[in-house]
């Protein structure tokens, strides 16, 4: 999955949604049910009895209409869910039960069902894992603040529920699912039935799977080696959130409201659409049938096998049986869709969108075909399905989702409009497609065994995404974007709240929180480092072994290292090396001291010191660091030297004395370098001949020296001295890094109330970059890299009113507004023009009108950011509130709106207040721990630098649920505020002297 990137923090599911219900698991003992007889294997199916759920705090008749969706999102599996329709309730029941516990007189249909049940094939437990006040660990469920004794919840009949661990027992393994679904896009409900064939691997009387909390116990042991079949019918509302089987509202070309049904199952959402063994290692095959309105289209993972009429206006699509796969990769879409297609190497690739967007899918199709062909050659494994659909979803939380054979995308991540999509938009679309297609091998063909190793999916897909882009689309310079992402991931990884790439997860929130910059970007950068150290051929061979050894199965991190070791054949222990990186949080700081020909290197952890109460550091920890370096005697890429630092310190002896030495060539390693005695030499080199180092090396030096200044290892004065060369700089990577570092300082000063000093920082930026800003043309001319730099510089200049940027942009906006939006604007500078236009009341209102009428998602995205840049606080509040409601502004935009609002002086307190006031709504829509919630918490608090704000943030989350207070992203937000406070205390006086 690709979390949707923002300009501020680039980067990307659900435990069953009835965590909002107060219920105990419901146990049915088959031995005591008068309608039921002992079980025999390989016979027929069981339909569970109905039960009733009540929304927390409400009696049966107290439920409001708007609560029905929250209730029904958890209704699963043979249960009566207080649906307003009594006929639906009655149809859900295979049989009823009298108060005395005996079965009532059955109808004809019930006789048939009960006869089927007489020779039942299975018993099952359907279990909720979100039990109130319970924290799960590897050992099981434990009460908070109590001993680690395993706590078993009570069922509705008062008996102990027979399972309490977060992981399903290994006694029962699913083999195959037959799934039938009928979504109704008028009533916005769906009905379903599922047949699950399971195999018993260890004698047991229970089957535990994921769904709502009911259980049925077998009167006798289920037999080892036998297959049993579970048969369940159920119904529910389409979800209001972005998880499970959910509904989406959009306007068609005639401005008429239409509905779209789609799925998002990663990581824990499949269980909210159908009962299943919802863990990645429980792979099975799926036969999916979808009943739909004949005017709509249905898509699933596999090609369509047949379409047959059901009733008047309703048809059923049957899809071919899938390959063996995890439940989180199952997908289906029902909507009014159009597509274009192209065949490659036996697979039909199609890009699908709502009809008014069909003219924007051409670039995605061509890109997908090129990438698919590249991956097949690189991995030496053909894409195994006969079709691949890429579908643009009108409202989508993430950037995309890699469902096997049916990849779903946010529209801005798939649709390219030649009139309004910029160079940056093209790069985003290419990157997201490259990421999701890489998952068809890494994640789908070979899947991590459990969520602790999510990085095997996401780190690999991110690494391969940028590798493929460099190989196929070198003109996009995607390596520069990857570099900036690594810098941002290291900021997160330098906090005490960080976590190892491979981390134990003990709750649904922790699983959600694994989808972060460390799993994606740090994971990818470690693979990049390993590729450089092993050489590209050895690394590629190791990947091939890994995919062949584990295809259609699951893997752990050690399986990857073992595959690499098969290729290195004892010359290098890859497992020993890489375990030092994935099992420990943070990264090393390498200090370099040059003494003639001898270069002393020493490692320690790079870690910002915050409050001591929760601060931990292992000073003895050692990474095995593949150091790379170049020197003045030979500074070309083929002159790169390597040294493995696997001790605390070492001495590298050069063949001769050199003028300068630069470590971590092109930022190929995941570490920061401190040149204890050589910063002056490198500063002089940049002033005299900056091109002696590559653009990535120059960006690396800028990042490292500002990071060291924040740590207190180097002076801020020296950092400012290093960037003095910048008026000679023409490359995007170093210019972008300087803008990022100085913008951080500017924002902290501005929000701290140091406006005069903040203005001096902006004056320094103008001194360094003013000439570059003046050189930019308001066109779409030049290479893609030049065009992207133009966008970056002019966006910044117009936002901060530098040079004559805002004047030029305002003039262009007024001409566009007078043409009623028909005048063509250069796409690369469109956002800068819109941002300037949104400063006026008339301009803001016109942009809002254009947002509602535009058919270009690229244009709408630029409008949203401009609207969020207004200084009118009433409009900012309206924008955030409306996006949460999703009526005019799509809810998918909310995280980006909060990010933009929180950067401005008028908006940063409003953003935090909005989060506090709407916390329950936000977590109901996006779920605790999700990437969106991580972003919202981080972005709405990242500008705080006072002890009062620190106390307020701590107090707010402490006042919420334990689950909220214990989120890692909350601890990260607190760490960041503390870091801001320390930075200001250390550097405020120095800045006044420097500037």
Coordinates of N, CA and C in Angstrom, one line a residue, residues 122-268:
X122 N -18.7 -28.4 10.7 CA -17.7 -27.6 11.5 C -18.4 -26.9 12.6
X123 N -17.6 -26.6 13.6 CA -18.0 -25.6 14.6 C -17.0 -24.5 14.5
X124 N -17.4 -23.3 15.0 CA -16.5 -22.2 14.8 C -16.7 -21.2 15.9
X125 N -15.6 -20.4 16.1 CA -15.6 -19.3 17.0 C -15.3 -18.1 16.2
X126 N -16.2 -17.1 16.3 CA -16.0 -15.8 15.6 C -15.7 -14.8 16.7
X127 N -14.5 -14.3 16.7 CA -14.0 -13.6 17.8 C -13.5 -12.2 17.5
X128 N -14.0 -11.2 18.4 CA -13.5 -9.9 18.3 C -12.2 -9.8 19.1
X129 N -11.2 -9.1 18.6 CA -9.9 -8.9 19.3 C -9.8 -7.5 20.0
X130 N -10.8 -6.7 19.8 CA -10.7 -5.4 20.4 C -11.6 -5.4 21.7
X131 N -11.2 -6.2 22.7 CA -12.0 -6.3 23.9 C -11.7 -5.1 24.8
X132 N -12.7 -4.6 25.5 CA -12.5 -3.4 26.3 C -11.4 -3.6 27.3
X133 N -10.6 -2.5 27.5 CA -9.6 -2.5 28.5 C -8.6 -3.7 28.5
X134 N -8.3 -4.2 27.3 CA -7.5 -5.3 27.2 C -6.3 -5.0 26.3
X135 N -5.1 -5.3 26.7 CA -3.9 -5.1 25.9 C -3.4 -6.5 25.5
X136 N -3.2 -6.7 24.2 CA -2.7 -8.0 23.7 C -1.2 -8.0 23.6
X137 N -0.6 -9.1 24.0 CA 0.8 -9.3 23.8 C 1.0 -10.7 23.1
X138 N 2.2 -11.0 22.8 CA 2.4 -12.4 22.2 C 1.9 -13.5 23.1
X139 N 1.9 -13.2 24.4 CA 1.4 -14.3 25.3 C -0.1 -14.3 25.4
X140 N -0.8 -13.2 25.0 CA -2.3 -13.2 25.1 C -2.8 -11.8 25.5
X141 N -4.0 -11.9 26.1 CA -4.7 -10.6 26.5 C -4.4 -10.4 28.0
X142 N -4.0 -9.2 28.3 CA -3.6 -8.8 29.7 C -4.3 -7.5 30.1
X143 N -4.8 -7.5 31.3 CA -5.3 -6.2 31.8 C -4.2 -5.2 32.0
X144 N -4.5 -4.0 31.6 CA -3.4 -3.0 31.7 C -3.1 -2.8 33.2
X145 N -1.8 -2.5 33.4 CA -1.3 -2.3 34.8 C -1.5 -3.4 35.7
X146 N -1.6 -4.6 35.2 CA -1.7 -5.8 36.0 C -0.6 -6.8 35.6
X147 N -0.6 -7.9 36.3 CA 0.4 -8.9 36.0 C 0.1 -9.5 34.6
X148 N 1.1 -10.2 34.1 CA 1.0 -10.8 32.7 C 0.2 -12.1 32.7
X149 N -0.7 -12.3 33.6 CA -1.5 -13.5 33.6 C -2.5 -13.4 32.4
X150 N -2.7 -14.5 31.7 CA -3.6 -14.5 30.5 C -5.0 -14.3 31.0
X151 N -5.7 -13.3 30.4 CA -7.1 -13.0 30.8 C -8.0 -13.5 29.7
X152 N -8.9 -14.4 30.0 CA -9.9 -14.9 29.0 C -11.2 -14.1 29.2
X153 N -11.8 -13.6 28.2 CA -13.0 -12.9 28.3 C -14.2 -13.8 28.6
X154 N -15.3 -13.3 29.1 CA -16.5 -14.1 29.3 C -17.4 -14.0 28.1
X155 N -18.1 -15.1 27.8 CA -19.0 -15.1 26.7 C -20.4 -14.7 27.2
X156 N -21.4 -14.5 26.3 CA -22.7 -14.0 26.8 C -23.4 -15.1 27.7
X157 N -23.0 -16.3 27.6 CA -23.7 -17.3 28.4 C -23.0 -17.5 29.8
X158 N -22.0 -16.6 30.0 CA -21.3 -16.6 31.3 C -20.1 -17.5 31.3
X159 N -19.9 -18.3 30.3 CA -18.8 -19.2 30.3 C -17.5 -18.4 29.8
X160 N -16.4 -19.0 30.1 CA -15.1 -18.4 29.6 C -15.0 -18.6 28.1
X161 N -14.7 -17.6 27.4 CA -14.5 -17.7 26.0 C -13.2 -18.3 25.7
X162 N -13.1 -19.3 24.8 CA -12.0 -20.2 24.7 C -10.7 -19.7 24.0
X163 N -10.6 -18.4 23.7 CA -9.4 -17.9 23.1 C -9.2 -16.4 23.5
X164 N -7.9 -16.0 23.7 CA -7.7 -14.7 24.2 C -6.4 -14.1 23.5
X165 N -5.8 -14.7 22.6 CA -4.6 -14.2 22.0 C -4.9 -13.4 20.7
X166 N -4.0 -12.5 20.3 CA -4.2 -11.7 19.1 C -4.0 -12.6 17.9
X167 N -3.2 -13.6 17.9 CA -2.9 -14.4 16.7 C -3.9 -15.6 16.8
X168 N -4.4 -16.0 15.6 CA -5.3 -17.2 15.6 C -4.5 -18.4 15.9
X169 N -5.1 -19.4 16.4 CA -4.4 -20.7 16.7 C -4.1 -21.4 15.4
X170 N -3.0 -22.1 15.3 CA -2.6 -22.8 14.1 C -3.3 -24.1 13.9
X171 N -4.3 -24.5 14.7 CA -4.9 -25.8 14.6 C -5.7 -25.9 13.3
X172 N -6.2 -24.8 12.8 CA -7.2 -24.9 11.7 C -6.6 -23.9 10.6
X173 N -6.5 -24.5 9.4 CA -6.0 -23.7 8.2 C -7.0 -23.6 7.1
X174 N -7.3 -22.4 6.6 CA -8.3 -22.2 5.5 C -7.6 -22.7 4.2
X175 N -8.4 -23.4 3.4 CA -7.9 -23.8 2.1 C -8.6 -23.0 1.0
X176 N -9.9 -22.8 1.1 CA -10.7 -22.2 0.0 C -11.9 -21.4 0.5
X177 N -12.2 -20.3 -0.1 CA -13.4 -19.5 0.2 C -14.3 -19.5 -1.1
X178 N -15.6 -19.7 -0.9 CA -16.6 -19.3 -1.9 C -17.3 -18.2 -1.3
X179 N -17.2 -17.0 -2.0 CA -17.8 -15.8 -1.4 C -18.8 -15.2 -2.4
X180 N -20.0 -15.0 -2.0 CA -21.0 -14.3 -2.8 C -21.5 -13.0 -2.1
X181 N -21.5 -11.9 -2.9 CA -21.8 -10.6 -2.4 C -22.8 -10.0 -3.3
X182 N -23.8 -9.2 -2.7 CA -24.7 -8.4 -3.4 C -24.8 -7.0 -2.8
X183 N -24.0 -6.1 -3.3 CA -24.1 -4.7 -2.8 C -25.3 -4.0 -3.5
X184 N -26.0 -3.2 -2.8 CA -27.1 -2.4 -3.3 C -26.8 -1.0 -3.2
X185 N -26.5 -0.3 -4.4 CA -26.1 1.1 -4.3 C -27.2 2.1 -4.2
X186 N -28.4 1.5 -4.0 CA -29.6 2.4 -3.7 C -29.8 2.4 -2.2
X187 N -29.9 1.2 -1.6 CA -30.1 1.1 -0.2 C -28.7 1.3 0.6
X188 N -27.6 1.1 -0.1 CA -26.3 1.2 0.5 C -26.0 0.1 1.5
X189 N -26.6 -1.0 1.3 CA -26.4 -2.2 2.1 C -25.8 -3.3 1.2
X190 N -25.4 -4.4 1.8 CA -25.0 -5.5 1.1 C -25.3 -6.8 1.8
X191 N -25.6 -7.8 1.0 CA -25.8 -9.2 1.6 C -24.6 -10.1 1.1
X192 N -24.3 -11.1 2.0 CA -23.2 -11.9 1.6 C -23.4 -13.3 2.1
X193 N -22.7 -14.2 1.5 CA -22.6 -15.6 2.1 C -21.2 -16.1 1.7
X194 N -20.7 -16.9 2.7 CA -19.3 -17.4 2.5 C -19.3 -18.9 2.9
X195 N -18.6 -19.7 2.1 CA -18.3 -21.1 2.5 C -16.8 -21.2 2.6
X196 N -16.3 -21.6 3.7 CA -14.9 -21.7 3.9 C -14.5 -23.2 4.2
X197 N -13.6 -23.7 3.3 CA -13.1 -25.1 3.5 C -11.9 -25.0 4.4
X198 N -11.9 -25.7 5.5 CA -10.7 -25.6 6.4 C -10.1 -27.0 6.6
X199 N -8.9 -27.1 6.9 CA -8.2 -28.3 7.2 C -7.7 -28.3 8.7
X200 N -7.9 -29.4 9.4 CA -7.5 -29.5 10.8 C -6.1 -30.0 10.9
X201 N -5.2 -29.2 11.5 CA -3.8 -29.7 11.6 C -3.5 -30.2 13.0
X202 N -4.4 -29.9 14.0 CA -4.2 -30.4 15.3 C -5.5 -30.6 16.0
X203 N -5.7 -31.7 16.7 CA -7.0 -32.0 17.3 C -7.5 -30.8 18.1
X204 N -8.8 -30.4 17.9 CA -9.3 -29.3 18.6 C -10.9 -29.4 18.6
X205 N -11.5 -28.7 19.5 CA -13.0 -28.6 19.5 C -13.4 -27.3 19.1
X206 N -12.5 -26.4 18.7 CA -12.9 -25.1 18.3 C -12.3 -24.6 17.1
X207 N -12.9 -23.8 16.4 CA -12.3 -23.1 15.2 C -12.5 -21.6 15.5
X208 N -11.3 -20.9 15.5 CA -11.3 -19.4 15.7 C -11.0 -18.7 14.4
X209 N -11.9 -17.8 14.1 CA -11.6 -16.9 12.9 C -12.1 -15.5 13.2
X210 N -11.8 -14.6 12.3 CA -12.1 -13.2 12.5 C -13.5 -12.8 12.1
X211 N -14.3 -12.2 12.9 CA -15.6 -11.7 12.6 C -16.1 -11.1 13.9
X212 N -17.5 -11.1 14.0 CA -18.1 -10.6 15.2 C -18.0 -11.7 16.3
X213 N -18.3 -11.3 17.5 CA -18.0 -12.1 18.6 C -18.9 -13.2 19.0
X214 N -19.1 -14.2 18.2 CA -19.9 -15.4 18.5 C -19.0 -16.7 18.4
X215 N -19.4 -17.7 19.1 CA -18.6 -18.9 19.1 C -19.5 -20.1 19.2
X216 N -19.1 -21.2 18.5 CA -19.8 -22.4 18.5 C -18.8 -23.5 18.9
X217 N -19.1 -24.3 19.9 CA -18.2 -25.3 20.3 C -18.7 -26.7 19.8
X218 N -17.7 -27.5 19.4 CA -18.0 -28.8 18.9 C -18.2 -29.8 20.1
X219 N -19.1 -30.7 20.1 CA -19.3 -31.7 21.2 C -18.1 -32.7 21.2
X220 N -17.4 -32.8 20.1 CA -16.3 -33.8 20.1 C -15.2 -33.2 19.2
X221 N -14.0 -33.8 19.4 CA -12.8 -33.2 18.7 C -13.0 -33.3 17.2
X222 N -12.5 -32.2 16.5 CA -12.4 -32.2 15.0 C -11.2 -33.0 14.7
X223 N -11.3 -33.8 13.6 CA -10.2 -34.8 13.3 C -9.1 -34.2 12.5
X224 N -7.9 -34.5 12.9 CA -6.7 -34.1 12.3 C -6.6 -34.6 10.8
X225 N -6.3 -33.7 9.9 CA -6.2 -34.1 8.5 C -7.5 -34.0 7.7
X226 N -8.6 -33.8 8.4 CA -9.9 -33.7 7.8 C -10.2 -32.3 7.3
X227 N -11.0 -32.2 6.3 CA -11.5 -30.9 5.8 C -12.9 -30.7 6.3
X228 N -13.2 -29.5 6.7 CA -14.6 -29.2 7.1 C -15.0 -27.9 6.4
X229 N -16.3 -27.7 6.3 CA -16.8 -26.5 5.6 C -17.7 -25.7 6.5
X230 N -17.4 -24.4 6.5 CA -18.2 -23.4 7.3 C -19.0 -22.7 6.3
X231 N -20.3 -22.6 6.6 CA -21.2 -21.9 5.7 C -22.0 -20.8 6.4
X232 N -21.9 -19.5 6.0 CA -22.4 -18.4 6.8 C -23.1 -17.4 5.8
X233 N -24.3 -17.0 6.2 CA -25.0 -15.9 5.5 C -25.1 -14.7 6.4
X234 N -25.0 -13.5 5.8 CA -25.0 -12.3 6.7 C -25.4 -11.1 5.8
X235 N -25.6 -10.0 6.4 CA -25.8 -8.7 5.7 C -25.3 -7.5 6.5
X236 N -25.1 -6.4 5.9 CA -24.6 -5.3 6.6 C -24.8 -4.0 5.7
X237 N -24.5 -2.9 6.3 CA -24.5 -1.6 5.6 C -23.1 -1.5 5.0
X238 N -23.0 -0.9 3.8 CA -21.7 -0.5 3.3 C -21.0 0.5 4.3
X239 N -19.8 0.3 4.5 CA -19.1 1.1 5.5 C -19.0 2.6 5.2
X240 N -19.1 3.4 6.3 CA -18.9 4.9 6.1 C -17.5 5.3 6.2
X241 N -16.6 4.4 6.7 CA -15.2 4.7 6.8 C -14.5 4.3 5.5
X242 N -13.2 4.3 5.5 CA -12.4 3.9 4.4 C -11.9 2.5 4.5
X243 N -12.6 1.7 5.3 CA -12.1 0.3 5.6 C -13.2 -0.7 5.2
X244 N -12.8 -1.9 5.0 CA -13.8 -2.9 4.6 C -14.4 -2.7 3.3
X245 N -15.7 -3.0 3.2 CA -16.4 -2.8 1.9 C -17.2 -1.5 2.1
X246 N -16.7 -0.5 1.5 CA -17.2 0.9 1.8 C -17.8 1.6 0.6
X247 N -18.6 2.6 0.9 CA -19.3 3.4 -0.1 C -18.7 4.7 -0.3
X248 N -18.8 5.2 -1.6 CA -18.2 6.5 -2.0 C -19.2 7.2 -2.8
X249 N -19.4 8.5 -2.4 CA -20.3 9.4 -3.2 C -19.5 10.3 -4.1
X250 N -20.0 10.5 -5.3 CA -19.3 11.4 -6.3 C -20.4 12.0 -7.2
X251 N -20.0 13.0 -7.9 CA -20.9 13.6 -8.9 C -20.5 13.2 -10.3
X252 N -21.5 12.8 -11.1 CA -21.2 12.4 -12.5 C -21.1 13.6 -13.4
X253 N -21.0 13.4 -14.7 CA -20.8 14.5 -15.6 C -22.0 15.4 -15.7
X254 N -23.1 15.0 -15.2 CA -24.3 15.8 -15.1 C -24.6 16.4 -13.7
X255 N -23.5 16.3 -12.9 CA -23.6 16.8 -11.5 C -24.6 16.0 -10.7
X256 N -24.9 14.8 -11.0 CA -25.9 14.0 -10.3 C -25.0 13.1 -9.3
X257 N -25.6 13.0 -8.1 CA -24.9 12.1 -7.1 C -24.9 10.7 -7.5
X258 N -23.8 10.0 -7.5 CA -23.7 8.6 -7.8 C -23.0 7.9 -6.7
X259 N -23.1 6.6 -6.6 CA -22.5 5.8 -5.6 C -21.5 4.8 -6.2
X260 N -20.5 4.5 -5.4 CA -19.4 3.6 -5.9 C -19.1 2.7 -4.6
X261 N -19.0 1.4 -4.8 CA -18.6 0.5 -3.7 C -17.2 -0.1 -4.0
X262 N -16.3 0.0 -3.0 CA -15.0 -0.5 -3.2 C -14.5 -1.1 -1.9
X263 N -13.4 -1.8 -1.9 CA -12.8 -2.4 -0.7 C -11.5 -1.8 -0.4
X264 N -11.1 -1.9 0.9 CA -9.8 -1.6 1.4 C -9.6 -2.5 2.6
X265 N -8.9 -3.6 2.4 CA -8.7 -4.6 3.5 C -7.4 -4.6 4.3
X266 N -6.4 -4.0 3.7 CA -5.1 -4.0 4.5 C -5.1 -3.0 5.6
X267 N -4.8 -3.3 6.8 CA -4.3 -4.7 7.2 C -5.4 -5.6 7.7
X268 N -6.4 -5.0 8.3 CA -7.3 -5.9 9.1 C -8.8 -5.7 8.7

